PDB file of C-alpha atoms in Angstrom:
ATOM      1  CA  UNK A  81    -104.422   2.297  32.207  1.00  0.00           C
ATOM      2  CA  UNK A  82    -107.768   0.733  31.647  1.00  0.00           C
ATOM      3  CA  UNK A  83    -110.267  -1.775  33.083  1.00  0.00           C
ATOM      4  CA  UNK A  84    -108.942  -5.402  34.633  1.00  0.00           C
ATOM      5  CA  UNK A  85    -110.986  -8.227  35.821  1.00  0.00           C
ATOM      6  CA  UNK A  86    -109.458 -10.709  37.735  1.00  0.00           C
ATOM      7  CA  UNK A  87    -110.743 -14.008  38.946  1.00  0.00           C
ATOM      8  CA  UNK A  88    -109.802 -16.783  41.280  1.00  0.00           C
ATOM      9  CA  UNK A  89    -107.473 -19.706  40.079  1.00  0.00           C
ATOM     10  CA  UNK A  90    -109.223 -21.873  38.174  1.00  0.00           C
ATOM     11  CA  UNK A  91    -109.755 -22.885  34.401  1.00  0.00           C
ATOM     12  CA  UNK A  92    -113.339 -22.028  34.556  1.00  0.00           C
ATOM     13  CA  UNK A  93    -112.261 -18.663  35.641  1.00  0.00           C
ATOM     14  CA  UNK A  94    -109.814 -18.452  33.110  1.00  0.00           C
ATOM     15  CA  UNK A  95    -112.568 -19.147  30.320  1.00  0.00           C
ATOM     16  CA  UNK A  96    -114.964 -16.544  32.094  1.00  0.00           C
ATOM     17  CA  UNK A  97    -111.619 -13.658  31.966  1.00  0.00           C
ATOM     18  CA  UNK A  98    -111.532 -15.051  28.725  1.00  0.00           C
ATOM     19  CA  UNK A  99    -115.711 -14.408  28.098  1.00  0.00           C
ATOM     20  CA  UNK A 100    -115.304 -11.016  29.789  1.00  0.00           C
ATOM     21  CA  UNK A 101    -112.228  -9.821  27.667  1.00  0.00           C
ATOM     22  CA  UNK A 102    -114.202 -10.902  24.230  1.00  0.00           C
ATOM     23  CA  UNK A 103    -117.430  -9.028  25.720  1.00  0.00           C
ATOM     24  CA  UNK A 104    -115.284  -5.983  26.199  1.00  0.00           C
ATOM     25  CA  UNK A 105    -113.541  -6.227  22.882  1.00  0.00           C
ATOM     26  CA  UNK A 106    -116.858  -6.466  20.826  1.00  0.00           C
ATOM     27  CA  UNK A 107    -118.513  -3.641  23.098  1.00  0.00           C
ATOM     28  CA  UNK A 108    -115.402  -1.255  22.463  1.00  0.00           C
ATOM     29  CA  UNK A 109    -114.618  -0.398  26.066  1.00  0.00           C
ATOM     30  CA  UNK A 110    -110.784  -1.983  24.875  1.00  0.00           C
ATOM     31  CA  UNK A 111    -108.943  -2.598  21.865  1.00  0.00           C
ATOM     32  CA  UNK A 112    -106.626  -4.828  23.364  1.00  0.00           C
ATOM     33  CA  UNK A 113    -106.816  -7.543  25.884  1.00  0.00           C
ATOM     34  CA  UNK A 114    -104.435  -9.489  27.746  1.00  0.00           C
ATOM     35  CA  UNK A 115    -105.742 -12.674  29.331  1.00  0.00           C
ATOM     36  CA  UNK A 116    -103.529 -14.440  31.417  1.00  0.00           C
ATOM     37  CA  UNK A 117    -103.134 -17.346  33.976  1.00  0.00           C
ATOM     38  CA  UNK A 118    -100.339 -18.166  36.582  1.00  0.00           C
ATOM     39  CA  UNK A 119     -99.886 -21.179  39.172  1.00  0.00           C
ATOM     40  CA  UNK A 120     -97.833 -21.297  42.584  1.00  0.00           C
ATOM     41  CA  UNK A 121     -97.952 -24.944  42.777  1.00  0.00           C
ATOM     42  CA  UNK A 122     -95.053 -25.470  44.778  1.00  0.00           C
ATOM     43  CA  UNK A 123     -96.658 -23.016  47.626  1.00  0.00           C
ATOM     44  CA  UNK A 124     -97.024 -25.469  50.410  1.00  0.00           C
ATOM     45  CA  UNK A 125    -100.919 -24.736  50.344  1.00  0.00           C
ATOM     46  CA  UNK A 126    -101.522 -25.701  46.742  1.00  0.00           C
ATOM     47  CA  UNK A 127     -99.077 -28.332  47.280  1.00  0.00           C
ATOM     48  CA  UNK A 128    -101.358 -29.935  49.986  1.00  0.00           C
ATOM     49  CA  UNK A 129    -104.568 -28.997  48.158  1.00  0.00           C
ATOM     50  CA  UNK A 130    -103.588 -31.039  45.182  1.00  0.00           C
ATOM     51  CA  UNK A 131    -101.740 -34.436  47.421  1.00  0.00           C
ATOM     52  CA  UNK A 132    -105.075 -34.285  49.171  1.00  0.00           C
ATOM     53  CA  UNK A 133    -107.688 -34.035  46.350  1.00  0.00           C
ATOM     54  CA  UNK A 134    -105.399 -35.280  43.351  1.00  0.00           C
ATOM     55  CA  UNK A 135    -102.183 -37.259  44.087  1.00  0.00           C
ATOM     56  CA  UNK A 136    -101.606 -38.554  40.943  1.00  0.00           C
ATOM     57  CA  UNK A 137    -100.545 -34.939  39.695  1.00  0.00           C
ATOM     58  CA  UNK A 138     -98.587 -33.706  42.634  1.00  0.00           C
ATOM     59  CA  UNK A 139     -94.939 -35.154  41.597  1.00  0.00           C
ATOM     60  CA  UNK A 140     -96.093 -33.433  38.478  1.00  0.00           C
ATOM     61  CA  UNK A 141     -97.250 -29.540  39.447  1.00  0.00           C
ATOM     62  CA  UNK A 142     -95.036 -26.512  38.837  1.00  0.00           C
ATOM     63  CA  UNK A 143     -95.141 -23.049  39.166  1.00  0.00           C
ATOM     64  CA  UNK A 144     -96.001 -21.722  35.473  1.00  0.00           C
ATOM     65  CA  UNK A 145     -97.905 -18.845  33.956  1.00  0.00           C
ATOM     66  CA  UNK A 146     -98.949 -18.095  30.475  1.00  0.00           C
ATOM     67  CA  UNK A 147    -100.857 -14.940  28.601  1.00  0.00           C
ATOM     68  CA  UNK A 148    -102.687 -14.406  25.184  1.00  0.00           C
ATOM     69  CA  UNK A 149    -103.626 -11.427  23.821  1.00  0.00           C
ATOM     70  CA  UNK A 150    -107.008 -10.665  21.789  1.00  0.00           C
ATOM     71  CA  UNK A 151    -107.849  -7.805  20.096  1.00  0.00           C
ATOM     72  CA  UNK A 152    -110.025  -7.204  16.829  1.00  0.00           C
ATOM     73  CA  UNK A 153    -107.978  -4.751  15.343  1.00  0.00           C
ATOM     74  CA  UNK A 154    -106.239  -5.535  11.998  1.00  0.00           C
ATOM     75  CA  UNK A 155    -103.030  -6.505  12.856  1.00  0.00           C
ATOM     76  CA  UNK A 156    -100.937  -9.375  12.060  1.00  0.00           C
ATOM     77  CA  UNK A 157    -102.631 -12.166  14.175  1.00  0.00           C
ATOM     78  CA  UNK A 158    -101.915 -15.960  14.066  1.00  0.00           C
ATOM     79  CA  UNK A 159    -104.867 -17.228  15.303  1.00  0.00           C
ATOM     80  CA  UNK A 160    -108.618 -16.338  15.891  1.00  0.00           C
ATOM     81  CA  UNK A 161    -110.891 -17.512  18.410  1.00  0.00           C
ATOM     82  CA  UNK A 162    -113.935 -20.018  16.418  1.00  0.00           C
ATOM     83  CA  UNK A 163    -116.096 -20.892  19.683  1.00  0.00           C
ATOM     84  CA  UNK A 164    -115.474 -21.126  23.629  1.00  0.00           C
ATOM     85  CA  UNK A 165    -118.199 -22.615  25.607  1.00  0.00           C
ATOM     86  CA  UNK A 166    -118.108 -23.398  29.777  1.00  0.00           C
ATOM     87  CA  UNK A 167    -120.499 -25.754  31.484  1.00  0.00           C
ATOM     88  CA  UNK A 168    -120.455 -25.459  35.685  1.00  0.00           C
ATOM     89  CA  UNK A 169    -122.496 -27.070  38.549  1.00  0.00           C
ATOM     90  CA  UNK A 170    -122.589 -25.577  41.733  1.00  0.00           C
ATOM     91  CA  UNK A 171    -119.873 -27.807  44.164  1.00  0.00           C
ATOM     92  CA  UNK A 172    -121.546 -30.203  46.354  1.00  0.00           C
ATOM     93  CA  UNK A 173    -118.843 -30.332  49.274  1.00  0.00           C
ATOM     94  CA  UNK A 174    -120.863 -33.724  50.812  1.00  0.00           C
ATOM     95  CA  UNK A 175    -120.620 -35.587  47.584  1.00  0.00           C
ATOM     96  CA  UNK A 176    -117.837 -34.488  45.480  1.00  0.00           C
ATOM     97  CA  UNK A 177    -114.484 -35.213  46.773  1.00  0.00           C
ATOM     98  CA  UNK A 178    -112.265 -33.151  44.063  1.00  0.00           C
ATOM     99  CA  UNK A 179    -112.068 -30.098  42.358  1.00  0.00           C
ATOM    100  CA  UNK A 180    -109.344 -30.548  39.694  1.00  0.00           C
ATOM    101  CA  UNK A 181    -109.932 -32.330  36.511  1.00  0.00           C
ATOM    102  CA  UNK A 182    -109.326 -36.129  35.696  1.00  0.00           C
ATOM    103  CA  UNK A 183    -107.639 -35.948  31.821  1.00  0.00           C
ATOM    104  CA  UNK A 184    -104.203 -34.401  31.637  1.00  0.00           C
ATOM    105  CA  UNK A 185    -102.070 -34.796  28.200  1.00  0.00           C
ATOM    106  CA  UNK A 186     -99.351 -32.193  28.894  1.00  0.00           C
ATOM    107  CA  UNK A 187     -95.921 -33.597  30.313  1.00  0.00           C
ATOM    108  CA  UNK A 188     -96.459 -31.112  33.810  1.00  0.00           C
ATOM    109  CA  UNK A 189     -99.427 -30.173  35.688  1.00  0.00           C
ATOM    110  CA  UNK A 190    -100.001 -26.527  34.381  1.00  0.00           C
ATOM    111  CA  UNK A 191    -103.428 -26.165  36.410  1.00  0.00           C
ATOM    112  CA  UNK A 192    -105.325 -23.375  35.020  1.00  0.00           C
ATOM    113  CA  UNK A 193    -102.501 -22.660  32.553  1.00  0.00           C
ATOM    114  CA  UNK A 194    -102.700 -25.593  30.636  1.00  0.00           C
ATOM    115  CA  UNK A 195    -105.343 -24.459  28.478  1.00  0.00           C
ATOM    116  CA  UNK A 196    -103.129 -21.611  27.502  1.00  0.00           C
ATOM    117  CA  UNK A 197    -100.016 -23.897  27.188  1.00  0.00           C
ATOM    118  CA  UNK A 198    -101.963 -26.457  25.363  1.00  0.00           C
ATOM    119  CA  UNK A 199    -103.293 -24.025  22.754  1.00  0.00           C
ATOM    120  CA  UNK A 200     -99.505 -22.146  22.225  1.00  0.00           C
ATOM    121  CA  UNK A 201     -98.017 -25.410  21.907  1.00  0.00           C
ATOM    122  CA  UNK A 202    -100.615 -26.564  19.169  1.00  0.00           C
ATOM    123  CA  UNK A 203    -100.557 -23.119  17.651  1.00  0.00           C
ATOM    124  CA  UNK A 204     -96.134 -23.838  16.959  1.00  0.00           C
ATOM    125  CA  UNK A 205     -97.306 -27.069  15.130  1.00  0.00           C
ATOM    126  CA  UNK A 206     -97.938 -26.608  11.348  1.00  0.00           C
ATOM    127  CA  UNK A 207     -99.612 -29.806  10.992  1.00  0.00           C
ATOM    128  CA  UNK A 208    -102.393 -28.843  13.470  1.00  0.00           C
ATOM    129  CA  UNK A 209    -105.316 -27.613  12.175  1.00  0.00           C
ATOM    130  CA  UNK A 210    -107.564 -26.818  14.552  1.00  0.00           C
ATOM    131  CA  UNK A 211    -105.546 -25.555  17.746  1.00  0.00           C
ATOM    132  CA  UNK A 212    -108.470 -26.723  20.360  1.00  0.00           C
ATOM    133  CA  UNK A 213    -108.567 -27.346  24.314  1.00  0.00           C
ATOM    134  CA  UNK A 214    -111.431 -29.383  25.948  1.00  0.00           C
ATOM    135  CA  UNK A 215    -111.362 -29.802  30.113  1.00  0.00           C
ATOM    136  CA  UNK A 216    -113.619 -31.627  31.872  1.00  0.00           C
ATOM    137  CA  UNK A 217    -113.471 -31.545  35.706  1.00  0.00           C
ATOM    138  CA  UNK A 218    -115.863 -32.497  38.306  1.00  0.00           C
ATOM    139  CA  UNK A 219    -119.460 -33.443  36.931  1.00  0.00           C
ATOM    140  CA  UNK A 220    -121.134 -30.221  35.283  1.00  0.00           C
ATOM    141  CA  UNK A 221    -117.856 -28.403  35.188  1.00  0.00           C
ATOM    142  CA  UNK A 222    -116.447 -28.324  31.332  1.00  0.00           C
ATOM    143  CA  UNK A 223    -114.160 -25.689  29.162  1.00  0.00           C
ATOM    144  CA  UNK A 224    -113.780 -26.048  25.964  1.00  0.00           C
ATOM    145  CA  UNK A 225    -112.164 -23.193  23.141  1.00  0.00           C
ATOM    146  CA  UNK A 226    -111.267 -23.916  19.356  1.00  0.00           C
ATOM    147  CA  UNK A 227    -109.071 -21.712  17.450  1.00  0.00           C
ATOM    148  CA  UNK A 228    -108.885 -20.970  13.491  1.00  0.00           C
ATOM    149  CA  UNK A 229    -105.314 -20.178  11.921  1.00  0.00           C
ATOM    150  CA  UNK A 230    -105.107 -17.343   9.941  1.00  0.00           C
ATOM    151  CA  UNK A 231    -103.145 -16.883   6.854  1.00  0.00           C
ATOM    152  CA  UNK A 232     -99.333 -16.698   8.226  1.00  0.00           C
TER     153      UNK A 232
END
């Protein structure tokens, strides 16, 4: 048992479960943290949601989830978090027209999970150095997280 925080779907909210897990970590109320993510694209209501705002990714959306966990306790770790930063604007419904973001490299739209896809995928290729994850969506609304490699 122990303390959760959970947000609504979103990669800004994933970043801020991702703040509030680091917070706890350095203030000691946890030792270990799972941060996760999951998408029911193929619900009819998300499915609408994204033909409507974003059509280009709707042949592309699945249902997907993905989980890291954090912890600074000295254990055998393949990766450590450098920086994570979020930018947001407050949505103006009268003059924005969509909430998802524009730049998409993976092969399937992931949603929130991408970021976590993104940064396992990186983190299984040798010749990256610098797993790293930028998102841009809507103007003011930006995630970005870079990750150091430890010693494997």
């Amino acid at each position: 048992t122990g303390r959760y925080f959970m947000t609504y779907p979103g990669t800004l909210d994933l970043f801020s479960a991702m703040e509030r897990a680091i917070d706890d970590l350095r203030d000691g109320v946890v030792k270990y943290a799972l941060v996760g993510a999951s998408c029911d694209q193929k619900n009819f209501l998300v499915k609408h949601h994204i033909e409507r705002t974003q059509f280009e990714f709707s042949g592309m959306a699945i249902d997907c989830s993905a989980a890291m966990v954090l912890t600074l306790e000295d254990v055998a770790s393949i990766a450590e978090i450098k920086s994570i930063k979020t930018g947001y604007t407050a949505h103006d419904p009268f003059k924005e027209n969509h909430c998802l973001a524009s730049e998409y490299s993976l092969p399937a739209y992931c949603g929130p999970v991408s970021a976590l896809i993104s940064l396992g995928l990186q983190l299984d290729e040798p010749n990256i150095e610098v797993p790293e994850f930028h998102w841009k969506g809507p103007k003011g609304h930006s995630a970005d997280i870079k990750l150091r490699r430890l010693n494997e």
